[in-house]
């Protein structure tokens, strides 16, 4: 579990490092290798001429597409539609974070894929997919395709076990909006999440890879301990 | 490693906290007693949190005259036809039955700070170890020329929800075709900074469908108002030509009303109006003055605990207090109530006290499925509650985002009222 989290934080590192020098599109990765790796995805996703939605949506023109498809006819999960409404656009950094661990970016996504653990594999697949995005020249090159340095956060920070009592106090802020009984009309439920998912989601808001402005603000001032404490509290809330 | 870390976090936060809370344990008369005046956003929340978290160790009495509390939040949506009145009314049954709060339906009419007692209109006198005042707002007499509370049945404020809101909606519905709805907006500071402008949007929504040639006139003493660019953009796109806003540059601060003649005089120019929604200047709920904890119009408090700067046995929450940067909103009152509840429990039972954190988000509805929001986080400094970070919706956002924002506000309403009333 902690390994997975460390890997996730490498993905976050991607974002933190996104200010690096712009690189051209074809430097994302090796598209030919990517075509082979894409076989793992092809049981659910099609890409290329005439591709249609299958178990998952087709991936033509995925770069720059809003999450939730903006009415492309695919039946997306509630979580994906919410992320799209919040403003998630599939740019390179977001796609990479999603491929690394889908749930880090979109809670409740139906993409039940464990994630591509190798940074290079992700880049290669994305280089492959990039060929099917209508007009690569129009895709902003600077931040989305920047080559990120990898930042690894210390495993100790990630191994924090939260104090549920402190979490209960901190949770008072959450329950002004999120319903304690798990109701999820308009605002998602945050009770009974697996700890890692909760921690991951809050860190993703904190570094602003998730886009909701209220949540960016709320998570922005939580320390690592506080996030762990909240996760510990909400996990067991009936 | 895991265990060490856990021990570290647990004690770290708790020890620091406990040290900062002097222990004034409950008096010799058994359980410590907390009396809360006002069962609204601040009062209901603080009563529920103290009762819930002290698990019976503190005796909590809530004094509130009305049996059903109508929330001001979403009362504008009722005016616009987006909510039923019944859906914004809440009772105190759960607080009493499930949390053991003693709910007393009466008015607090006097506070003896030396004896530490509250007297009620019905004659009872209640002793307290800590008193919480969250009585909302009252209006400043003479705030609007020609208007006093006896005019409110002709020119409603609808700034305390319930029968006033019903009256305003009934007046709106009986306006003649092509008639005029006037609003006299309040000066700063007042409860719910975007409230008057959300109301105008909801009135316009109703008129657009039912009375499209009607006009809305706003006389405003303020040169600018909350979320102004967002409201004005929406008024242009949804209600073009219907709404006229008259700021102080054009005499919006020089207003006289006549409730019998139904006229509104702005800077010497008299207009006959069909509805006149007068929202006068505000001050702390009167019981704060009676308790002697006000300075000027409001009751000053310290942000770490929401304790009155005048009497440390009294905490003042919500609209009545002056605390620094937080706007007067239900969300703010709810947020402050939780900080106060923790501080009071800490003082009376020695429970852990963590550093105060506050937040606020105010949603407003502009038109069907067109919601916006503004929000911020805050922390306590020794001087005040200080803003840490904030955000506001942007002009020109797409329809999906605006719809999601509206849906979020509906979710917030459910979460917030559950947090207040259980
Ligand atoms: C039109 C409108 C729209 C609004 N929309 C929003 C919104 O969308 N979001 C938001 O966060 N806020 C909103 N607000 C603001 C919000 O309603 C107030 O800021 C909030 O209710 C303040 O809480 P409070 O506890 O200070 O007072 P209140 O909620 O007003 O509660 C005070 C209570 O005290 C009682 N009381 C008064 N005096 C006494 C006494 N002497 N003895 C016993 N009881 C007494 C009253 O009966 C009342 O029930 C809106 C306000 C208005 C008017």
Tab-separated table of N, CA and C and ligand atoms in Angstrom, chain B residues 37-43 63-66 69 71-76 92 106-109 134-137 158-160 191-192 195 198-199 287 317-320 328-333 360-363 412, ligand 1:
chain	number	residue	atom	x	y	z
B	37	UNK	N	-28.395	31.291	23.647
B	37	UNK	CA	-29.536	32.136	23.281
B	37	UNK	C	-29.584	32.265	21.768
B	38	UNK	N	-30.664	31.754	21.161
B	38	UNK	CA	-30.832	31.819	19.708
B	38	UNK	C	-30.570	30.463	19.080
B	39	UNK	N	-31.575	29.918	18.397
B	39	UNK	CA	-31.428	28.582	17.804
B	39	UNK	C	-31.271	28.640	16.303
B	40	UNK	N	-30.451	29.569	15.809
B	40	UNK	CA	-30.204	29.669	14.373
B	40	UNK	C	-28.894	29.020	13.981
B	41	UNK	N	-28.271	29.570	12.941
B	41	UNK	CA	-27.073	28.947	12.370
B	41	UNK	C	-25.984	28.766	13.423
B	42	UNK	N	-25.744	29.800	14.229
B	42	UNK	CA	-24.712	29.692	15.251
B	42	UNK	C	-25.195	28.886	16.449
B	43	UNK	N	-26.377	29.240	16.975
B	43	UNK	CA	-26.858	28.669	18.224
B	43	UNK	C	-27.192	27.190	18.138
B	63	UNK	N	-32.262	28.423	24.120
B	63	UNK	CA	-33.447	29.286	24.225
B	63	UNK	C	-33.750	29.880	22.862
B	64	UNK	N	-34.936	29.595	22.383
B	64	UNK	CA	-35.317	30.055	21.047
B	64	UNK	C	-36.838	30.239	21.037
B	65	UNK	N	-37.326	31.442	20.706
B	65	UNK	CA	-38.766	31.670	20.786
B	65	UNK	C	-39.589	30.888	19.759
B	66	UNK	N	-39.055	30.661	18.561
B	66	UNK	CA	-39.893	30.037	17.536
B	66	UNK	C	-39.744	28.513	17.559
B	69	UNK	N	-37.768	27.077	12.858
B	69	UNK	CA	-36.787	28.056	12.375
B	69	UNK	C	-36.770	27.980	10.852
B	71	UNK	N	-34.832	29.036	7.606
B	71	UNK	CA	-33.491	29.519	7.272
B	71	UNK	C	-33.609	30.700	6.316
B	72	UNK	N	-32.815	31.728	6.592
B	72	UNK	CA	-32.701	32.808	5.602
B	72	UNK	C	-32.038	32.256	4.350
B	73	UNK	N	-31.048	31.367	4.549
B	73	UNK	CA	-30.428	30.783	3.354
B	73	UNK	C	-31.476	29.962	2.628
B	74	UNK	N	-31.526	30.157	1.365
B	74	UNK	CA	-32.496	29.562	0.433
B	74	UNK	C	-33.881	30.220	0.519
B	75	UNK	N	-34.065	31.250	1.366
B	75	UNK	CA	-35.363	31.933	1.378
B	75	UNK	C	-35.538	32.739	0.093
B	76	UNK	N	-34.425	33.198	-0.495
B	76	UNK	CA	-34.546	33.863	-1.797
B	76	UNK	C	-35.005	32.867	-2.872
B	92	UNK	N	-36.782	21.586	16.368
B	92	UNK	CA	-35.719	21.283	17.324
B	92	UNK	C	-35.857	19.900	17.958
B	106	UNK	N	-38.740	30.308	24.346
B	106	UNK	CA	-39.023	31.555	25.067
B	106	UNK	C	-38.008	32.598	24.606
B	107	UNK	N	-38.221	33.855	24.985
B	107	UNK	CA	-37.268	34.920	24.707
B	107	UNK	C	-36.360	35.128	25.909
B	108	UNK	N	-35.084	35.313	25.667
B	108	UNK	CA	-34.197	35.799	26.725
B	108	UNK	C	-34.398	37.308	26.794
B	109	UNK	N	-34.658	37.820	27.980
B	109	UNK	CA	-34.928	39.259	28.092
B	109	UNK	C	-33.919	39.985	28.978
B	134	UNK	N	-26.193	33.944	20.185
B	134	UNK	CA	-26.200	33.923	18.721
B	134	UNK	C	-27.583	34.369	18.239
B	135	UNK	N	-27.954	35.626	18.576
B	135	UNK	CA	-29.323	36.077	18.313
B	135	UNK	C	-29.519	36.700	16.940
B	136	UNK	N	-28.521	36.609	16.057
B	136	UNK	CA	-28.714	37.185	14.719
B	136	UNK	C	-28.686	38.706	14.759
B	137	UNK	N	-29.506	39.324	13.916
B	137	UNK	CA	-29.447	40.785	13.786
B	137	UNK	C	-30.741	41.453	14.257
B	158	UNK	N	-38.020	41.088	4.963
B	158	UNK	CA	-37.765	39.683	4.645
B	158	UNK	C	-36.294	39.345	4.867
B	159	UNK	N	-35.721	39.976	5.915
B	159	UNK	CA	-34.332	39.666	6.229
B	159	UNK	C	-34.206	38.827	7.499
B	160	UNK	N	-35.395	38.475	8.056
B	160	UNK	CA	-35.497	37.364	9.000
B	160	UNK	C	-36.545	36.492	8.332
B	191	UNK	N	-25.893	41.251	7.275
B	191	UNK	CA	-25.940	39.791	7.130
B	191	UNK	C	-26.032	39.437	5.650
B	192	UNK	N	-25.227	38.472	5.246
B	192	UNK	CA	-25.253	37.926	3.886
B	192	UNK	C	-25.009	38.970	2.801
B	195	UNK	N	-26.819	38.626	-0.362
B	195	UNK	CA	-28.239	38.324	-0.192
B	195	UNK	C	-29.197	39.233	-0.954
B	198	UNK	N	-28.845	38.460	-4.744
B	198	UNK	CA	-29.445	37.179	-5.102
B	198	UNK	C	-30.970	37.344	-5.110
B	199	UNK	N	-31.476	38.089	-4.139
B	199	UNK	CA	-32.925	38.282	-4.089
B	199	UNK	C	-33.418	38.982	-5.352
B	287	UNK	N	-30.371	41.353	22.496
B	287	UNK	CA	-29.963	40.754	23.765
B	287	UNK	C	-28.458	40.997	24.031
B	317	UNK	N	-21.600	34.545	18.704
B	317	UNK	CA	-21.395	33.905	17.399
B	317	UNK	C	-22.191	34.600	16.307
B	318	UNK	N	-21.781	34.344	15.082
B	318	UNK	CA	-22.603	34.679	13.921
B	318	UNK	C	-22.720	36.170	13.665
B	319	UNK	N	-23.892	36.561	13.186
B	319	UNK	CA	-24.091	37.930	12.726
B	319	UNK	C	-23.824	38.963	13.815
B	320	UNK	N	-24.106	38.624	15.071
B	320	UNK	CA	-24.004	39.610	16.146
B	320	UNK	C	-22.574	40.012	16.480
B	328	UNK	N	-20.813	38.051	7.437
B	328	UNK	CA	-21.922	37.588	8.274
B	328	UNK	C	-22.769	36.632	7.450
B	329	UNK	N	-22.529	35.338	7.629
B	329	UNK	CA	-23.274	34.338	6.864
B	329	UNK	C	-23.605	33.167	7.764
B	330	UNK	N	-24.549	32.341	7.307
B	330	UNK	CA	-24.882	31.141	8.041
B	330	UNK	C	-23.691	30.194	8.108
B	331	UNK	N	-22.972	30.092	7.007
B	331	UNK	CA	-21.790	29.228	6.957
B	331	UNK	C	-20.769	29.695	7.990
B	332	UNK	N	-20.543	31.021	8.055
B	332	UNK	CA	-19.585	31.559	9.027
B	332	UNK	C	-20.041	31.254	10.452
B	333	UNK	N	-21.336	31.480	10.736
B	333	UNK	CA	-21.860	31.256	12.084
B	333	UNK	C	-21.668	29.793	12.482
B	360	UNK	N	-15.711	29.705	5.003
B	360	UNK	CA	-17.007	30.182	4.549
B	360	UNK	C	-17.101	30.011	3.044
B	361	UNK	N	-18.282	29.591	2.586
B	361	UNK	CA	-18.586	29.656	1.153
B	361	UNK	C	-20.026	30.106	1.022
B	362	UNK	N	-20.278	31.100	0.194
B	362	UNK	CA	-21.651	31.550	-0.047
B	362	UNK	C	-21.996	31.347	-1.509
B	363	UNK	N	-23.009	30.526	-1.749
B	363	UNK	CA	-23.505	30.324	-3.104
B	363	UNK	C	-24.639	31.314	-3.372
B	412	UNK	N	-24.970	21.546	-0.208
B	412	UNK	CA	-24.537	22.292	0.981
B	412	UNK	C	-25.716	22.524	1.924
C	1	LIG	C1	-32.082	36.554	2.221
C	1	LIG	C2	-30.926	35.925	2.916
C	1	LIG	C3	-30.174	34.946	2.272
C	1	LIG	C4	-29.112	34.343	2.920
C	1	LIG	N1	-28.418	33.370	2.270
C	1	LIG	C5	-27.363	32.791	2.870
C	1	LIG	C6	-26.638	31.759	2.225
C	1	LIG	O1	-26.944	31.364	1.100
C	1	LIG	N2	-25.586	31.201	2.876
C	1	LIG	C7	-25.238	31.596	4.129
C	1	LIG	O2	-24.288	31.041	4.675
C	1	LIG	N3	-25.905	32.572	4.772
C	1	LIG	C8	-26.967	33.176	4.188
C	1	LIG	N4	-27.660	34.154	4.852
C	1	LIG	C9	-27.175	34.651	6.154
C	1	LIG	C10	-27.584	33.777	7.320
C	1	LIG	O3	-28.973	33.555	7.331
C	1	LIG	C11	-27.187	34.429	8.625
C	1	LIG	O4	-25.890	34.946	8.532
C	1	LIG	C12	-27.234	33.408	9.764
C	1	LIG	O5	-28.538	32.957	9.950
C	1	LIG	C13	-26.655	33.986	11.039
C	1	LIG	O6	-26.741	33.053	12.091
C	1	LIG	P1	-26.991	33.547	13.571
C	1	LIG	O7	-26.917	32.344	14.424
C	1	LIG	O8	-26.104	34.702	13.855
C	1	LIG	O9	-28.472	34.151	13.544
C	1	LIG	P2	-29.859	33.488	13.119
C	1	LIG	O10	-29.646	32.311	12.250
C	1	LIG	O11	-30.694	34.581	12.619
C	1	LIG	O12	-30.450	32.956	14.471
C	1	LIG	C14	-30.810	33.824	15.491
C	1	LIG	C15	-31.921	33.189	16.324
C	1	LIG	O13	-31.942	33.814	17.591
C	1	LIG	C16	-33.272	33.971	18.013
C	1	LIG	N5	-33.281	35.068	18.982
C	1	LIG	C17	-33.047	36.379	18.756
C	1	LIG	N6	-33.140	37.073	19.903
C	1	LIG	C18	-33.444	36.189	20.878
C	1	LIG	C19	-33.669	36.293	22.287
C	1	LIG	N7	-33.613	37.464	22.896
C	1	LIG	N8	-33.947	35.168	22.969
C	1	LIG	C20	-34.002	33.971	22.353
C	1	LIG	N9	-33.803	33.814	21.032
C	1	LIG	C21	-33.518	34.906	20.308
C	1	LIG	C22	-34.034	34.222	16.726
C	1	LIG	O14	-35.385	33.840	16.864
C	1	LIG	C23	-33.291	33.359	15.728
C	1	LIG	O15	-33.884	32.087	15.560
C	1	LIG	C24	-28.768	34.745	4.225
C	1	LIG	C25	-29.504	35.730	4.865
C	1	LIG	C26	-30.578	36.317	4.227
C	1	LIG	C27	-31.378	37.349	4.952
